[in-house]
mmCIF file of C-alpha atoms in Angstrom:
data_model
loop_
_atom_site.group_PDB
_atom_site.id
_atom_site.type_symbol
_atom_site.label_atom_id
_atom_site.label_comp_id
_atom_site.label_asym_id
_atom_site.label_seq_id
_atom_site.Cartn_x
_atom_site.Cartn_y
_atom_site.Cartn_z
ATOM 1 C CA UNK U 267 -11.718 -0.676 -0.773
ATOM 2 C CA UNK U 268 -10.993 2.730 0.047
ATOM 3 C CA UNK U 269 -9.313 5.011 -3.134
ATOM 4 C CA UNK U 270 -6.154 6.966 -2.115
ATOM 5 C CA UNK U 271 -4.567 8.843 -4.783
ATOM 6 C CA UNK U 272 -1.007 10.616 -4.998
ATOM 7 C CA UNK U 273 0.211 12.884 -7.629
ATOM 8 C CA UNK U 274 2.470 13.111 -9.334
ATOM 9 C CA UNK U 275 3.685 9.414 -9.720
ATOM 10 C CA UNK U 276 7.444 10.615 -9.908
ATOM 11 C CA UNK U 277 9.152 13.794 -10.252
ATOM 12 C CA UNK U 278 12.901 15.428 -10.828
ATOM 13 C CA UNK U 279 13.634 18.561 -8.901
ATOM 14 C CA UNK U 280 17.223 20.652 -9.189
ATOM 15 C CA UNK U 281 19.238 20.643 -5.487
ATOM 16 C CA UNK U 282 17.821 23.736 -3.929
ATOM 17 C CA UNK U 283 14.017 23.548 -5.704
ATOM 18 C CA UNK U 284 11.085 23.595 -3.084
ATOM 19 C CA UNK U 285 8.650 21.130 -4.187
ATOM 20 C CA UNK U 286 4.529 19.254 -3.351
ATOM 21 C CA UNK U 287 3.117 16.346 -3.748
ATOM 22 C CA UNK U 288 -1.099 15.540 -3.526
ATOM 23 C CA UNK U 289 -2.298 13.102 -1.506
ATOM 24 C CA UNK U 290 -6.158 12.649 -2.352
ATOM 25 C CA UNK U 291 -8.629 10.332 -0.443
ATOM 26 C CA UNK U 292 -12.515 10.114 0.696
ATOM 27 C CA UNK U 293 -13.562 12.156 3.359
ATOM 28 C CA UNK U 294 -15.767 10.170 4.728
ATOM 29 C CA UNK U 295 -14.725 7.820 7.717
ATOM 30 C CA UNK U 296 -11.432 9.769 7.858
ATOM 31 C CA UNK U 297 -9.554 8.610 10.897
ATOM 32 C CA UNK U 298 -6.134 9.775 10.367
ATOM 33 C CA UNK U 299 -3.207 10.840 7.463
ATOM 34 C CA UNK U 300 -0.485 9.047 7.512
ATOM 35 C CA UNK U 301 2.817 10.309 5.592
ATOM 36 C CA UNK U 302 6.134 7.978 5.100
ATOM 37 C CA UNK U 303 9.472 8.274 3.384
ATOM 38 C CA UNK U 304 10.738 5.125 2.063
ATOM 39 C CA UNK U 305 14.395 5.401 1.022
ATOM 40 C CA UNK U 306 15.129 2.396 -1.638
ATOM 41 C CA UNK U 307 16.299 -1.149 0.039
ATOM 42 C CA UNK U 308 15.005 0.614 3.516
ATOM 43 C CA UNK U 309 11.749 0.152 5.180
ATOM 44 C CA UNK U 310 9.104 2.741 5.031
ATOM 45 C CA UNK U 311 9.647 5.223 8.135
ATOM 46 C CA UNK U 312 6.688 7.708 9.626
ATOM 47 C CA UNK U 313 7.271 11.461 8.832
ATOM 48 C CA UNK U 314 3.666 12.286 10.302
ATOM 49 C CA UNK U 315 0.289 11.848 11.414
ATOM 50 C CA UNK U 316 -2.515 13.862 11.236
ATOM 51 C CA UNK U 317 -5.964 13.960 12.526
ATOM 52 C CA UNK U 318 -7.800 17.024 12.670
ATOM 53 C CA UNK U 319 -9.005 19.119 9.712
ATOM 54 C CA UNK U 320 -6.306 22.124 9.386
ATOM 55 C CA UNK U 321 -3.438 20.396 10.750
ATOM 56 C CA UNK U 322 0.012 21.599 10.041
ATOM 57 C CA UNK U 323 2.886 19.818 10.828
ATOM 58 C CA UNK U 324 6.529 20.119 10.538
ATOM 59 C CA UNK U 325 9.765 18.098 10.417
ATOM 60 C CA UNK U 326 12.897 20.149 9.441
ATOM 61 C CA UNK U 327 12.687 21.010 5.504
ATOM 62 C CA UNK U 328 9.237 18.602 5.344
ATOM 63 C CA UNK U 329 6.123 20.245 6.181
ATOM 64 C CA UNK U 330 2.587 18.364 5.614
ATOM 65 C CA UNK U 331 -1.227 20.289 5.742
ATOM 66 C CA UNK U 332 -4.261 18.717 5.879
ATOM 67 C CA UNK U 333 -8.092 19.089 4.515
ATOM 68 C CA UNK U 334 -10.184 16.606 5.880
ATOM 69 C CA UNK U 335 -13.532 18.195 4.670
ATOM 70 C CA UNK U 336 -12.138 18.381 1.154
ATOM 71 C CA UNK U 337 -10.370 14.823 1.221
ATOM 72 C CA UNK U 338 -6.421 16.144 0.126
ATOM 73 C CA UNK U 339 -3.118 17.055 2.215
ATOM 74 C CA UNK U 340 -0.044 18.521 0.647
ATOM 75 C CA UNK U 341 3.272 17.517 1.763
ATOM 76 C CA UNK U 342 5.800 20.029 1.123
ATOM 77 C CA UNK U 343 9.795 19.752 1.000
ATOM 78 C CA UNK U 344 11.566 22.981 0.909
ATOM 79 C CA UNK U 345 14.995 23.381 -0.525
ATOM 80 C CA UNK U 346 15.046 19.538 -1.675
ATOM 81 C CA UNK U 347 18.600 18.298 -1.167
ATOM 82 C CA UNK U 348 19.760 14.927 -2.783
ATOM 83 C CA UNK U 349 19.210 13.065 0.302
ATOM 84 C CA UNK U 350 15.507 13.797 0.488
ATOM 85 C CA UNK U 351 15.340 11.208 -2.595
ATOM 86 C CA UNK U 352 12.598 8.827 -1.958
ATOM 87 C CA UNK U 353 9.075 7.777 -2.360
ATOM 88 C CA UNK U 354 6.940 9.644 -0.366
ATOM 89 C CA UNK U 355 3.625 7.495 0.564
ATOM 90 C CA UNK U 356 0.338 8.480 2.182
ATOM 91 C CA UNK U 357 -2.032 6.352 4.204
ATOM 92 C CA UNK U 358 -5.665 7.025 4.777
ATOM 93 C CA UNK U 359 -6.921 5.291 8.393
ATOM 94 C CA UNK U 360 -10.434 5.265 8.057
ATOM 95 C CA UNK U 361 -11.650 3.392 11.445
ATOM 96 C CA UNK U 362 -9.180 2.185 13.618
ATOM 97 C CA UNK U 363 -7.403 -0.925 12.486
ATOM 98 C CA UNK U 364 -6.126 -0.659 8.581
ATOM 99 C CA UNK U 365 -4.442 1.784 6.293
ATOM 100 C CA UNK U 366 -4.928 2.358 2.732
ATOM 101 C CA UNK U 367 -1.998 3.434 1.121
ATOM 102 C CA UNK U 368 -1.246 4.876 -2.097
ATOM 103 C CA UNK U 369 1.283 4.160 -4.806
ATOM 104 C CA UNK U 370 3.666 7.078 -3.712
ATOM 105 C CA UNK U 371 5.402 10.147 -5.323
ATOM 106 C CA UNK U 372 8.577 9.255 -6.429
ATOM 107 C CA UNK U 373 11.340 11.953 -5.941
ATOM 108 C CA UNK U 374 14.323 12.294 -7.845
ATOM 109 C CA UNK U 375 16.712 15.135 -6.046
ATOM 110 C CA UNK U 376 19.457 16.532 -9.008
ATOM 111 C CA UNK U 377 22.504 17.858 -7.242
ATOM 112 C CA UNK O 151 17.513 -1.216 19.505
ATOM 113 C CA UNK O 152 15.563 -3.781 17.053
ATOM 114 C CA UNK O 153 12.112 -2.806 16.234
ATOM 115 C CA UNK O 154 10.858 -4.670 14.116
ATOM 116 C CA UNK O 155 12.542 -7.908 12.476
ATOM 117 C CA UNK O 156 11.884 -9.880 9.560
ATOM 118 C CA UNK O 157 13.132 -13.185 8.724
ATOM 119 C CA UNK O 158 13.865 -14.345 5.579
ATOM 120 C CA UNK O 159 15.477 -10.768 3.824
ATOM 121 C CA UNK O 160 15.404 -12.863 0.719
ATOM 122 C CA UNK O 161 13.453 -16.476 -0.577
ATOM 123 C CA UNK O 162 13.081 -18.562 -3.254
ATOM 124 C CA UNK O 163 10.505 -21.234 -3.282
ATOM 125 C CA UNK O 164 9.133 -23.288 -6.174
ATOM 126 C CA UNK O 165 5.248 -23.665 -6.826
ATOM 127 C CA UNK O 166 3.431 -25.526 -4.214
ATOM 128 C CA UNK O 167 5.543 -25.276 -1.375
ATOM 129 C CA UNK O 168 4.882 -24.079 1.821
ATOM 130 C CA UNK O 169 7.023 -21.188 4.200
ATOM 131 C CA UNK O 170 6.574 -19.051 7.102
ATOM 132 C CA UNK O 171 7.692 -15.450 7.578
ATOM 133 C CA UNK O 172 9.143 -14.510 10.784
ATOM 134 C CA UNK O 173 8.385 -11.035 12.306
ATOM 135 C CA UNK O 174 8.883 -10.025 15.562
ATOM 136 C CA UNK O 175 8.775 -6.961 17.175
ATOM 137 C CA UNK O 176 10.347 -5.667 20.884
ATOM 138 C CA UNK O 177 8.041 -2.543 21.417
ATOM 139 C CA UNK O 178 5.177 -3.891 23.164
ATOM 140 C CA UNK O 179 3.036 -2.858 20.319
ATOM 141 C CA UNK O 180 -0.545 -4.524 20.365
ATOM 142 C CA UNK O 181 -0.922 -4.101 16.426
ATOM 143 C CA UNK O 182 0.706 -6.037 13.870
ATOM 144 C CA UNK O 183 -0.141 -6.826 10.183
ATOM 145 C CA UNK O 184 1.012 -7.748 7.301
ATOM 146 C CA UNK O 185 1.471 -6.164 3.457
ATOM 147 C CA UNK O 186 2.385 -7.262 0.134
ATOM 148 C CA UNK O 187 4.467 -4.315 -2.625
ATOM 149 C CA UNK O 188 4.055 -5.236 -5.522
ATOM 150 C CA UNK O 189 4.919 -2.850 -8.368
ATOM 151 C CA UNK O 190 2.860 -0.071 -9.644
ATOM 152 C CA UNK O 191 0.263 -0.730 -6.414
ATOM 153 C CA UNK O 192 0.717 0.574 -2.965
ATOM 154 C CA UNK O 193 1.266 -1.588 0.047
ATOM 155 C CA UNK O 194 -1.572 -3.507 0.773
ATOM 156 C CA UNK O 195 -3.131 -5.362 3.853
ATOM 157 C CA UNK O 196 -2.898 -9.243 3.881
ATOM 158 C CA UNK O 197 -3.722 -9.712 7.432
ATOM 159 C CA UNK O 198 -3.147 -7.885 10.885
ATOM 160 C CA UNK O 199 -3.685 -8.545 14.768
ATOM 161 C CA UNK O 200 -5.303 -6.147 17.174
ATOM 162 C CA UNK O 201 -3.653 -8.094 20.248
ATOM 163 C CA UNK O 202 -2.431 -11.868 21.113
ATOM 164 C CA UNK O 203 -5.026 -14.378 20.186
ATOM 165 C CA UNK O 204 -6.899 -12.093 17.564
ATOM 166 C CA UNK O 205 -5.980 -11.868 14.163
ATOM 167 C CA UNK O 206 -8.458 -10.740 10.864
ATOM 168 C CA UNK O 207 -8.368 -10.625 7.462
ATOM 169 C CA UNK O 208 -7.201 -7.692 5.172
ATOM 170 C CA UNK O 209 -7.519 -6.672 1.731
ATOM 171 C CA UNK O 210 -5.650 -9.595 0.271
ATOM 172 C CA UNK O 211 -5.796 -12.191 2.843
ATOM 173 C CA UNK O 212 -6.499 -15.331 0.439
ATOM 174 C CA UNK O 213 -3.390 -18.031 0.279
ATOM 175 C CA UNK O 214 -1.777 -16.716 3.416
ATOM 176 C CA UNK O 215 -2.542 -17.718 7.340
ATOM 177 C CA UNK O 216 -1.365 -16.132 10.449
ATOM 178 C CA UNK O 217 -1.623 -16.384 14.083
ATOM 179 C CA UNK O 218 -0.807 -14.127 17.252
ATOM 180 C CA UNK O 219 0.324 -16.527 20.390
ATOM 181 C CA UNK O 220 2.714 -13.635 22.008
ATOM 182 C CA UNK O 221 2.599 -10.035 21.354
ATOM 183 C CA UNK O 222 6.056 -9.809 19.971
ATOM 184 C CA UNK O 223 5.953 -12.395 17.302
ATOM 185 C CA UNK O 224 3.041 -12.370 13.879
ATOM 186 C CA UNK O 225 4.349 -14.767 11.590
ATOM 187 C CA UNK O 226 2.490 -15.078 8.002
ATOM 188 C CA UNK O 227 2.552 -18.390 6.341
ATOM 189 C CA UNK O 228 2.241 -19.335 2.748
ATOM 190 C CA UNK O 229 0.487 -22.716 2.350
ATOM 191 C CA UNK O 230 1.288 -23.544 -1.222
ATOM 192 C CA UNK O 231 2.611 -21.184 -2.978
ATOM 193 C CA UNK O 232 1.840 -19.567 -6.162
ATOM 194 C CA UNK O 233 3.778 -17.221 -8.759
ATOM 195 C CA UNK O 234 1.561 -14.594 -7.800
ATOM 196 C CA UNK O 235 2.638 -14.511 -4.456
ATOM 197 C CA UNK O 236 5.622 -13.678 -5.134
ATOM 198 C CA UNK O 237 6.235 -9.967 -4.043
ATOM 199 C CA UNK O 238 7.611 -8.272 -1.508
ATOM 200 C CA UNK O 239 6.668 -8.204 2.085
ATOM 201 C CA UNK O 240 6.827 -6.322 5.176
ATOM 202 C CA UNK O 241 5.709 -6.582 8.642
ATOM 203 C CA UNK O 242 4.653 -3.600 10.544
ATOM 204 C CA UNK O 243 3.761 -2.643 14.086
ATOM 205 C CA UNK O 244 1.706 0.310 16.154
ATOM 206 C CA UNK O 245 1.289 0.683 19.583
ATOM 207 C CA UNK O 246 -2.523 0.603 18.866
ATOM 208 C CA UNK O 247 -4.148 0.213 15.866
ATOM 209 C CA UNK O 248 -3.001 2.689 13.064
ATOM 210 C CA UNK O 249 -5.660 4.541 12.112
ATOM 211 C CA UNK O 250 -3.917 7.062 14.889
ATOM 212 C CA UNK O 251 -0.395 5.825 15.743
ATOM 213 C CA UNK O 252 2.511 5.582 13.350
ATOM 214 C CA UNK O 253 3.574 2.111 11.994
ATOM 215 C CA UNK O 254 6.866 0.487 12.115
ATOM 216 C CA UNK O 255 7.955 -1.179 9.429
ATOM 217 C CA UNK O 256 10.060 -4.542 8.977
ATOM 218 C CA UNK O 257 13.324 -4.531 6.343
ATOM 219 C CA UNK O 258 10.778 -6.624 4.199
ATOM 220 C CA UNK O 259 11.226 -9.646 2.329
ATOM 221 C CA UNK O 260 11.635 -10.571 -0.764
ATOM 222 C CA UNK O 261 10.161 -13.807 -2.096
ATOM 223 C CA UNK O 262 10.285 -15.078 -5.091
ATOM 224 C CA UNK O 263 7.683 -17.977 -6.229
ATOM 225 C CA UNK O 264 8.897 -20.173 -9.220
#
């Protein structure tokens, strides 16, 4: 069973604040980085996926980077408005057919 | 534009019985599986299917059976159920498996063993 591990476990940011979150996992076998928002009472939806080591991707306010040879990505949300409350989850693929997920950073926007 | 679709959104079942959870999904995605939230763990794999007619165990497989006859529909079923199963649950699809493509996720259901 593969370790994935997100920091912090929950945090409260003021309307406006740019914040990060860790997501931490074994390099070896990577296969791909998953990142999803999951609103409460919703279903987790996709933000990205990532692949190769250096990738940078962006989504509006929500950017994500990845290390693969170092095992972490960083998901970034830039002036965090009180909509962008949610847990945010990574996934580690590692071979084709299942994801590991962590336990999620849970974001609290303040307006 | 459905997705994906789970059936029950909520359950209650006492100890020993038996239920099925519908999911069914209208994007002609080969991969399916199955996960259980429970709290202070992250979703984790019960079972999944890499195409009709192929299904395999995940992380958590034991007290639960599925089966793939069409590639829209994966349901899971409980065969007797226990307090520990209850949780919630959520069906997901990919259109291959998802190490590399983005999953879909169900509403989820909420069951409730007693």
């Amino acid at each position: 069973i593969l370790n994935v591990e997100q920091s912090p476990q929950s945090l409260h940011v003021q309307e406006g604040d740019s914040t990060n979150f860790t997501c931490s996992f074994p390099s070896s076998n990577f296969y791909a980085l998953h990142w999803y928002r999951w609103e409460t009472a919703k279903s987790p939806e996709a933000l990205f996926v990532m692949t190769l080591n250096g990738d940078e991707k962006k989504k509006g306010r929500i950017s994500a980077t990845l290390n693969t040879k170092e095992g972490y990505s960083y998901l970034y949300i830039k002036g965090s408005q009180p909509e962008d409350s949610a847990t945010y989850l990574c996934a580690l693929g590692a071979g084709s057919y299942q994801l590991t997920f962590g336990k999620g950073t849970k974001l609290s926007v303040i307006p | 534009n459905a997705g994906v679709t789970q059936t029950p959104k909520f359950q209650v079942l006492k100890t020993g019985q038996s239920m099925t959870l519908q999911c069914a999904q209208d994007m002609n995605h080969e991969y399916m599986s199955w996960y259980r939230q429970d709290p202070g763990m992250g979703l984790r794999l019960i079972h999944y299917s890499v195409g009709a007619g192929i299904t395999d165990q995940g992380e958590v497989p034991n007290g639960y059976n599925v089966s793939r006859s069409t590639t829209e529909d994966f349901p899971l079923r409980l065969l007797s159920a226990a307090p520990s199963q209850t949780s919630v649950y959520f069906c997901a699809s990919s259109r291959t498996g998802t190490g590399g493509n983005e999953a879909f996720f169900g509403q989820g259901t909420r069951l409730t063993v007693v």
